[in-house]
Short mmCIF file of C-alpha atoms in Angstrom, two decimals:
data_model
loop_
_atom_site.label_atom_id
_atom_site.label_comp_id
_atom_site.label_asym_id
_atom_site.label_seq_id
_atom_site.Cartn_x
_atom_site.Cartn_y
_atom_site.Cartn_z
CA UNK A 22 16.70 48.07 59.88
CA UNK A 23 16.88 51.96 61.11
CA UNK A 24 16.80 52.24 65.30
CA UNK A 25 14.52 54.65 66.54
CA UNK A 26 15.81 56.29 69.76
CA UNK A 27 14.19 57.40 72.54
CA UNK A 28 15.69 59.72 75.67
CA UNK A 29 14.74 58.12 78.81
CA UNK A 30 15.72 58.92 82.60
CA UNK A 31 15.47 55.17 83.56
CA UNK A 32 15.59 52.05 81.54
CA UNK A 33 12.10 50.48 80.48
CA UNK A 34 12.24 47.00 81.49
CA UNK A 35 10.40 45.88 78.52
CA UNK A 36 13.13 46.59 75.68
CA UNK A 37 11.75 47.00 72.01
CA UNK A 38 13.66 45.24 68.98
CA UNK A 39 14.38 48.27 66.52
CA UNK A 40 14.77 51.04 69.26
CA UNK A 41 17.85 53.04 71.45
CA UNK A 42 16.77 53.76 74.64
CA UNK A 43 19.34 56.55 75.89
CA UNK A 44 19.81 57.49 79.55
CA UNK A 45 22.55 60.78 79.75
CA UNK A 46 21.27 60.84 83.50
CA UNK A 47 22.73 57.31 83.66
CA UNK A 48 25.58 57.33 81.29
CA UNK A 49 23.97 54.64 79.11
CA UNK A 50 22.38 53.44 75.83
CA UNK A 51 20.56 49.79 75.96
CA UNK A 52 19.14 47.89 73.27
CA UNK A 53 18.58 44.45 71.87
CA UNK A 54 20.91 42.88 69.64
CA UNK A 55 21.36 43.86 66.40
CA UNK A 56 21.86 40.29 65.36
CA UNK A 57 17.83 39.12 66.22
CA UNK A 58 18.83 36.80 69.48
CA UNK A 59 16.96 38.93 71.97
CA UNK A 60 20.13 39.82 74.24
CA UNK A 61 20.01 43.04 75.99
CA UNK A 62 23.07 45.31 74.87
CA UNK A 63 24.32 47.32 77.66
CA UNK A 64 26.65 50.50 76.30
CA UNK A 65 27.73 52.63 79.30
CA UNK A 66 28.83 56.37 77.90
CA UNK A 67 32.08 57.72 79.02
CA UNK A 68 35.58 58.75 77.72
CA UNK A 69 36.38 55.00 78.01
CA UNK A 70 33.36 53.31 76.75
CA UNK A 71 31.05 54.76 73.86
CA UNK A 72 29.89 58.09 72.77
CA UNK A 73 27.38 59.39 70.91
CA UNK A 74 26.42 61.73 68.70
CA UNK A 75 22.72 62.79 68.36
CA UNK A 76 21.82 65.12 65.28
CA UNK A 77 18.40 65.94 65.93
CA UNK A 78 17.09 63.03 63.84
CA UNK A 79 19.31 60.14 64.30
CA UNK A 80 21.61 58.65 66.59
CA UNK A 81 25.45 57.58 66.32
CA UNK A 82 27.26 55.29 68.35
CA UNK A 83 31.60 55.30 67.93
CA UNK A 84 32.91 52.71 68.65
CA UNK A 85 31.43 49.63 66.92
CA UNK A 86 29.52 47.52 69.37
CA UNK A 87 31.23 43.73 69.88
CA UNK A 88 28.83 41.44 71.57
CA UNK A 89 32.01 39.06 72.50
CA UNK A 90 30.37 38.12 75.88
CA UNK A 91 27.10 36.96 73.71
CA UNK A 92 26.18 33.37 72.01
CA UNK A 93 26.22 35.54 68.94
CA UNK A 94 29.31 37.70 68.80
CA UNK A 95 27.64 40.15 66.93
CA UNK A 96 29.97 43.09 65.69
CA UNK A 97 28.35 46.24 64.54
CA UNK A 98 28.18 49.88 63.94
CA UNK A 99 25.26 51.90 64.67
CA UNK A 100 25.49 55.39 62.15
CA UNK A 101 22.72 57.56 62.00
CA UNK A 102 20.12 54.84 62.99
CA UNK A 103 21.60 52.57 60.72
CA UNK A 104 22.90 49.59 61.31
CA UNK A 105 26.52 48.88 59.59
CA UNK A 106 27.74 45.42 60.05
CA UNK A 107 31.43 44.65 60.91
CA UNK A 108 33.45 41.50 59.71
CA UNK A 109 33.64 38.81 62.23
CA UNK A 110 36.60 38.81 65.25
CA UNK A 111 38.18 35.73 65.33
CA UNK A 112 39.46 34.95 69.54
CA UNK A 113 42.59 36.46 69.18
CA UNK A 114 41.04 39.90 67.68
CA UNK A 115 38.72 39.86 70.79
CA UNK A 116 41.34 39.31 73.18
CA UNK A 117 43.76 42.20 72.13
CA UNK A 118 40.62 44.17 71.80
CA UNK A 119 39.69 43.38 75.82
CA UNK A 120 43.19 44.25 76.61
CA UNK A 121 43.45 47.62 74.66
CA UNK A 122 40.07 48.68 76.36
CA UNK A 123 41.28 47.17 80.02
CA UNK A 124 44.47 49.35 79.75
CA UNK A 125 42.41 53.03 78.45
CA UNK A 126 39.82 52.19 81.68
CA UNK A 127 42.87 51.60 83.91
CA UNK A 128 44.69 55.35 82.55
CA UNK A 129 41.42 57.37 82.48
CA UNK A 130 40.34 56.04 86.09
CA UNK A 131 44.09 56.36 87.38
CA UNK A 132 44.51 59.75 85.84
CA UNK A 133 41.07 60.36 87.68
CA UNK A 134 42.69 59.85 90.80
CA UNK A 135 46.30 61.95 90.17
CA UNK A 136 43.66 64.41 89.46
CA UNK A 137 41.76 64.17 92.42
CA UNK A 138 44.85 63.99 94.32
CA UNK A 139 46.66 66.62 92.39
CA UNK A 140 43.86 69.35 93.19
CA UNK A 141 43.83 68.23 97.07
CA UNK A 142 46.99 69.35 97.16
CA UNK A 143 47.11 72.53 94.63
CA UNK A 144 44.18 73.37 97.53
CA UNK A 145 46.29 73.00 100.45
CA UNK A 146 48.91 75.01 98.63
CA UNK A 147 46.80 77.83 97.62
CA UNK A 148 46.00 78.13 101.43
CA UNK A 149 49.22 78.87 103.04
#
């Protein structure tokens, strides 16, 4: 199957099988499953979470896309509209995977704040 994409501001509440629906407004890709079960996948864009690459034609999504938190556990790649299928995750692959991503959130947002703070200060600094 090849996912056709489409830029949106806002998510369409009725969400088509074989398409990407892309919000950069709202940091976010949705789409159904891969898999056939229906689910709605939720990608949020950032640093942290995935990123995408759009080539005029097709669309790219790094990293793969783990439905853990789905019936189906789906693992998958989506590479210029393609979909590439992963090998299964058994629990313990999931878990370190979880923790890995809980630990990058917890540095980006944390160096977020040093940086916040940091240029607070630098301000304050600047002004004396």
């Amino acid at each position: 199957m090849i996912l056709k994409h489409s830029f949106v501001e806002y998510i369409p509440e009725d969400i088509k099988e074989d398409k990407l629906y892309v919000s950069v407004e709202n940091e976010i890709i949705v789409h159904k499953c891969c898999c056939g079960c229906g689910e709605k996948v939720f990608l949020p864009l950032s640093p942290v979470d995935w990123k995408f690459i759009f080539d005029g034609e097709s669309i790219t999504i790094d990293p793969s896309i783990g439905n853990w938190g789905m019936a189906c556990k789906s693992h998958y790649w989506i590479k210029n509209g393609k979909i590439v299928w992963s090998n299964n995750w058994n629990q313990d692959q999931i878990d370190d995977c979880r923790i890995n991503e809980t630990v990058e959130h917890q540095r980006y947002f944390n160096s977020k704040k040093i940086s916040f703070w940091s240029r607070i200060i630098s301000f304050f600094k600047s002004n004396n």
